[in-house]
Short mmCIF file of C-alpha atoms and ligand atoms in Angstrom, two decimals:
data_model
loop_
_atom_site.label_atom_id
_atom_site.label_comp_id
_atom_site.label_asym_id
_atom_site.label_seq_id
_atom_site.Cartn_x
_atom_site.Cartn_y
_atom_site.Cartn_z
CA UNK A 1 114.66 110.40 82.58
CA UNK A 2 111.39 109.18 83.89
CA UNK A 3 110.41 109.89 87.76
CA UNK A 4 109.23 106.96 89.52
CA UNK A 5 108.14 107.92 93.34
CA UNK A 6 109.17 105.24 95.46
CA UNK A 7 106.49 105.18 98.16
CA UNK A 8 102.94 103.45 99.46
CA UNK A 9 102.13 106.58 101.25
CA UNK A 10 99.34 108.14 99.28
CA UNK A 11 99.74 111.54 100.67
CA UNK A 12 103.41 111.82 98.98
CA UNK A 13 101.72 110.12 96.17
CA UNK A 14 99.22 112.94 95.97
CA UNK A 15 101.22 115.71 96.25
CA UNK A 16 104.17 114.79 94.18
CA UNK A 17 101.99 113.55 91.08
CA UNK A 18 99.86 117.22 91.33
CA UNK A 19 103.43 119.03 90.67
CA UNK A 20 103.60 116.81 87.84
CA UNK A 21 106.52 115.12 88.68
CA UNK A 22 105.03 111.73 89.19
CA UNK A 23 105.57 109.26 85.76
CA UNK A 24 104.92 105.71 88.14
CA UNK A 25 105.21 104.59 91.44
CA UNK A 26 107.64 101.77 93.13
CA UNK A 27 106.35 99.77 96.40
CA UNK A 28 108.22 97.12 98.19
CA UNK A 29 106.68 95.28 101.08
CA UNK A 30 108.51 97.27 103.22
CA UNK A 31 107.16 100.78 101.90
CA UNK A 32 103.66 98.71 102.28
CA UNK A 33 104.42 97.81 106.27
CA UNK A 34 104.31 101.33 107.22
CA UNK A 35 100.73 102.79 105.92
CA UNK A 36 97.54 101.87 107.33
CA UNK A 37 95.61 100.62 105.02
CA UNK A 38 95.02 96.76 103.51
CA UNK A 39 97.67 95.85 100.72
CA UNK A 40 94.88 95.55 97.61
CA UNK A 41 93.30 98.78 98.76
CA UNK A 42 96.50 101.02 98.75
CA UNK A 43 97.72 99.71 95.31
CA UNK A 44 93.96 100.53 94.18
CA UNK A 45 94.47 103.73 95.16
CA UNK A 46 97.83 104.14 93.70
CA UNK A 47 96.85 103.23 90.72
CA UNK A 48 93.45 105.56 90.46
CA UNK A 49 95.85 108.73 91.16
CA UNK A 50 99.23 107.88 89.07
CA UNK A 51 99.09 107.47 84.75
CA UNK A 52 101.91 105.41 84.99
CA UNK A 53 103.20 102.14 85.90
CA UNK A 54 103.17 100.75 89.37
CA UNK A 55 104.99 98.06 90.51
CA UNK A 56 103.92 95.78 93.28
CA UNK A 57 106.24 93.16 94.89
CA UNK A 58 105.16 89.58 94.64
CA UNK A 59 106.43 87.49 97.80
CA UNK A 60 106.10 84.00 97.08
CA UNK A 61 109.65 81.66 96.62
CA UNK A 62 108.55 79.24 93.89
CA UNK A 63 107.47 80.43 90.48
CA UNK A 64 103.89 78.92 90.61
CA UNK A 65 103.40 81.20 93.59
CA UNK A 66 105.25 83.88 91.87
CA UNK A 67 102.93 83.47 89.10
CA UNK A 68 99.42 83.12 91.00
CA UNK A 69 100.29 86.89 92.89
CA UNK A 70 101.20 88.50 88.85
CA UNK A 71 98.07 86.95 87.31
CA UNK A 72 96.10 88.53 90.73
CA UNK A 73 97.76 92.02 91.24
CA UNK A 74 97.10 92.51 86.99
CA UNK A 75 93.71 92.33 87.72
CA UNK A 76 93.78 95.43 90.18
CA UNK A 77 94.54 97.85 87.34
CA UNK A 78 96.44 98.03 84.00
CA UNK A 79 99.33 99.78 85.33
CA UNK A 80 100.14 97.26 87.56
CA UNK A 81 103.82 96.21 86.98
CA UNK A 82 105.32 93.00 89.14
CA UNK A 83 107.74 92.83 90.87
CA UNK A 84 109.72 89.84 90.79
CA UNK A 85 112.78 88.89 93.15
CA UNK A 86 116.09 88.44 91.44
CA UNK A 87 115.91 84.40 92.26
CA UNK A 88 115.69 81.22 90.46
CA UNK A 89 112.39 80.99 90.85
CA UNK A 90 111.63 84.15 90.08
CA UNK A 91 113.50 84.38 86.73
CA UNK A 92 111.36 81.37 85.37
CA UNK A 93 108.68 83.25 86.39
CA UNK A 94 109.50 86.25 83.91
CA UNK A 95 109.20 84.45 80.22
CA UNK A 96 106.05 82.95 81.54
CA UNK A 97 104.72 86.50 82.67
CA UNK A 98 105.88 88.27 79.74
CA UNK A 99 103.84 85.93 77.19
CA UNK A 100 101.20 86.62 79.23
CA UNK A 101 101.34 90.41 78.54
CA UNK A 102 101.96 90.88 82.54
CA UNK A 103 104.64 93.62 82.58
CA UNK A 104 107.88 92.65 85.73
CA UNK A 105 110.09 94.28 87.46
CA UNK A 106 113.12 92.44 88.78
CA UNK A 107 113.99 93.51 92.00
CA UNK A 108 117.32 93.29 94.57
CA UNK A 109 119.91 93.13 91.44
CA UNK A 110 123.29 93.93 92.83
CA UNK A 111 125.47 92.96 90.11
CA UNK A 112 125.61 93.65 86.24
CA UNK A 113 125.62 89.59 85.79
CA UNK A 114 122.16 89.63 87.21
CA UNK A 115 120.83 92.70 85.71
CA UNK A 116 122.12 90.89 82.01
CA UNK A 117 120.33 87.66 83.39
CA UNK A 118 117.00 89.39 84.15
CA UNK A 119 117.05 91.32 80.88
CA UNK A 120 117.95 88.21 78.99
CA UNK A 121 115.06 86.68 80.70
CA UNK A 122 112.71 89.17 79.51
CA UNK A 123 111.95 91.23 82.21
CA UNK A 124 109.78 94.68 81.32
CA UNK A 125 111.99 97.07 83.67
CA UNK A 126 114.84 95.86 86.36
CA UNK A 127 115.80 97.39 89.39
CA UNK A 128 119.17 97.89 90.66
CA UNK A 129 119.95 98.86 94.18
CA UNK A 130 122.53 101.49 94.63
CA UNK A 131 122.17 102.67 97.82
CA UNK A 132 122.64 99.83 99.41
CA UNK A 133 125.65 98.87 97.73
CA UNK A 134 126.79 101.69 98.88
CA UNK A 135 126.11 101.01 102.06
CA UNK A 136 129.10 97.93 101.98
CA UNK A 137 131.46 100.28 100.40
CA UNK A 138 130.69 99.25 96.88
CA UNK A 139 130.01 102.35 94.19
CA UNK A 140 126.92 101.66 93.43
CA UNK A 141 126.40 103.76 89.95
CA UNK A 142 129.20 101.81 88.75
CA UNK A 143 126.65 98.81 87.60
CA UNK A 144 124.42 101.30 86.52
CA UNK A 145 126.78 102.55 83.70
CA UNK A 146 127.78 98.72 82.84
CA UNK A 147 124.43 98.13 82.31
CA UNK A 148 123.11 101.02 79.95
CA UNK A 149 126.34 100.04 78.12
CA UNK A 150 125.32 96.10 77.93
CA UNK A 151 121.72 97.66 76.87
CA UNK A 152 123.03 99.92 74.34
CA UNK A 153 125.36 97.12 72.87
CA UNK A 154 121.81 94.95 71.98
CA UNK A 155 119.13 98.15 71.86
CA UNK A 156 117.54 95.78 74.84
CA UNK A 157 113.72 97.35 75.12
CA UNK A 158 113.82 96.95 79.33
CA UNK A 159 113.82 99.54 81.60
CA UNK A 160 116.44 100.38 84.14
CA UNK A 161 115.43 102.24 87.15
CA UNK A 162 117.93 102.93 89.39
CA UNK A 163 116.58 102.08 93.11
CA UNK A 164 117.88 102.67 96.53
CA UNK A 165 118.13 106.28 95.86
CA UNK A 166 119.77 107.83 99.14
CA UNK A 167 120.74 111.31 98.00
CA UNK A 168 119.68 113.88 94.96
CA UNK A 169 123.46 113.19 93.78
CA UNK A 170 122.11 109.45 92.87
CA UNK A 171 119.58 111.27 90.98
CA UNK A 172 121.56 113.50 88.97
CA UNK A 173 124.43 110.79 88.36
CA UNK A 174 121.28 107.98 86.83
CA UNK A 175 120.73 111.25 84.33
CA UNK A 176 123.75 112.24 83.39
CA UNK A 177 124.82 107.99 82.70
CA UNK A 178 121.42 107.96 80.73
CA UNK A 179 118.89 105.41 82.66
CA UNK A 180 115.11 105.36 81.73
CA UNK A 181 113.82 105.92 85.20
CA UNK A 182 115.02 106.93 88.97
CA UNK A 183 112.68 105.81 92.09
CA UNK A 184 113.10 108.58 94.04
CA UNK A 185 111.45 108.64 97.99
CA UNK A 186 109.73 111.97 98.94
CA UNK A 187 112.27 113.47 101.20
CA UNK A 188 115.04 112.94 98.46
CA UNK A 189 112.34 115.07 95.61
CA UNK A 190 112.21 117.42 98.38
CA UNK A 191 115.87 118.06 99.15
CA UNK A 192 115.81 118.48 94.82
CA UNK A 193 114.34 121.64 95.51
CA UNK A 194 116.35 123.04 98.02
CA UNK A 195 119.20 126.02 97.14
CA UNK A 196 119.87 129.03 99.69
CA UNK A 197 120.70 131.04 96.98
CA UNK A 198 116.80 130.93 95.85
CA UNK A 199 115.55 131.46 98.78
CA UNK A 200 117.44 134.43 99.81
CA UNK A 201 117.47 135.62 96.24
CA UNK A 202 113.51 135.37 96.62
CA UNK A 203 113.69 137.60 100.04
CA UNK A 204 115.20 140.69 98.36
CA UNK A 205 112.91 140.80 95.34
CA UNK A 206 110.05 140.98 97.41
CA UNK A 207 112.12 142.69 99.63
CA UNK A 208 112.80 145.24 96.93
CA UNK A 209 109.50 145.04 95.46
CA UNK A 210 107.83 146.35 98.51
CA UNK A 211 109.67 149.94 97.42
CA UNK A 212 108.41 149.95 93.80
CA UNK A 213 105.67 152.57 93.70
CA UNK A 214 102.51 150.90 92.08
O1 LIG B 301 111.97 100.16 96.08
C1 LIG B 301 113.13 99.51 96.44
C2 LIG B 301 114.29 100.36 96.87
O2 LIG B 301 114.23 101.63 96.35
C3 LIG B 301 114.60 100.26 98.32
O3 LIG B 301 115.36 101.34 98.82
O4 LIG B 301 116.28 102.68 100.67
O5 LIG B 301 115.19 100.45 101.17
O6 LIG B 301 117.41 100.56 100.05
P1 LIG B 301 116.11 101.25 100.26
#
């Protein structure tokens, strides 16, 4: 399963993709609220540091507008990847883009209908969000295994990266049901490398090691 780092902050960016754990990036208008620096430069940066594909979130409601921010943000870099609301508007937006060679991503799917609707539509990867369906008591990972099953059924070439990651469980449960990528924030790669029992195992080596005669 591919790592996609679900951040703007090029710090995290950094230091994640020097451990070599970084295969593309995810950014949401949100994620680009909190840094500093202008939207263009950031995702310049992004995509100078990560070999990999990195999706930026197109804002516009109609597809023309839809379609004037993919034709601009491919420009920025090849890896650029769209990202493309799960509307109306935005899925006649994804033929269009994908004849044009512009790789999408189709973002805010919350249901396996719309996940077989963006793929059907020719989206390059889709993103499902499973945190927050957790978040109103629905089990998220649930669509995730409907949809590798809808994908195996027609060997469909798009990506599913599972989004809204909350907890290293989400992580290990996209693996273990098969999907192509997980967008994982910072803290939850971080928490991937925590276990007690390495740490204190660690102490009494070197513990132990400081007795061993040289
Ligand atoms: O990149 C989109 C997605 O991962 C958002 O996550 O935590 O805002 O639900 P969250």
């Amino acid at each position: 399963m591919k790592f996609f780092i679900d951040t703007a902050n090029i710090s995290e960016i950094k230091y994640w993709n020097d451990m070599g754990l970084v295969d593309g990036v995810t950014t949401n208008p949100s994620l680009i609220a909190k840094e500093q620096q202008s939207f263009k430069s950031i995702i310049r940066d992004i995509c100078a540091i990560v070999d990999g594909p990195v999706s930026v979130e197109a804002t516009s409601e109609n597809t023309d507008g839809i379609l004037a921010e993919a034709r601009e943000f491919s420009t920025w870099s090849d890896n650029i990847v769209v990202k493309v609301p799960f509307i109306k508007e935005g899925v006649k937006a994804l033929p269009i883009l994908r004849d044009e060679e512009i790789m999408t991503n189709t973002t805010l799917i919350f249901s396996v209908s719309q996940a077989l609707i963006a793929m059907k539509a020719g989206t390059t990867f889709l993103s499902p969000f499973i945190g927050r369906l957790d978040d109103i008591g629905h089990y998220g990972m649930e669509i995730i295994s409907d949809i590798a099953t809808i994908k195996n059924n027609y060997n469909i070439d798009a990506e599913v990266i599972v989004a809204s990651i909350r907890h290293p469980l989400h992580v290990l449960e996209s693996a273990r049901l098969g999907a192509d990528v997980a967008t994982i924030p910072a803290a939850i790669l971080e928490k991937m490398f925590k276990h007690p029992l390495t740490d204190k195992g660690l102490d009494s080596f070197l513990n132990d090691w400081k007795s061993v005669k040289q």
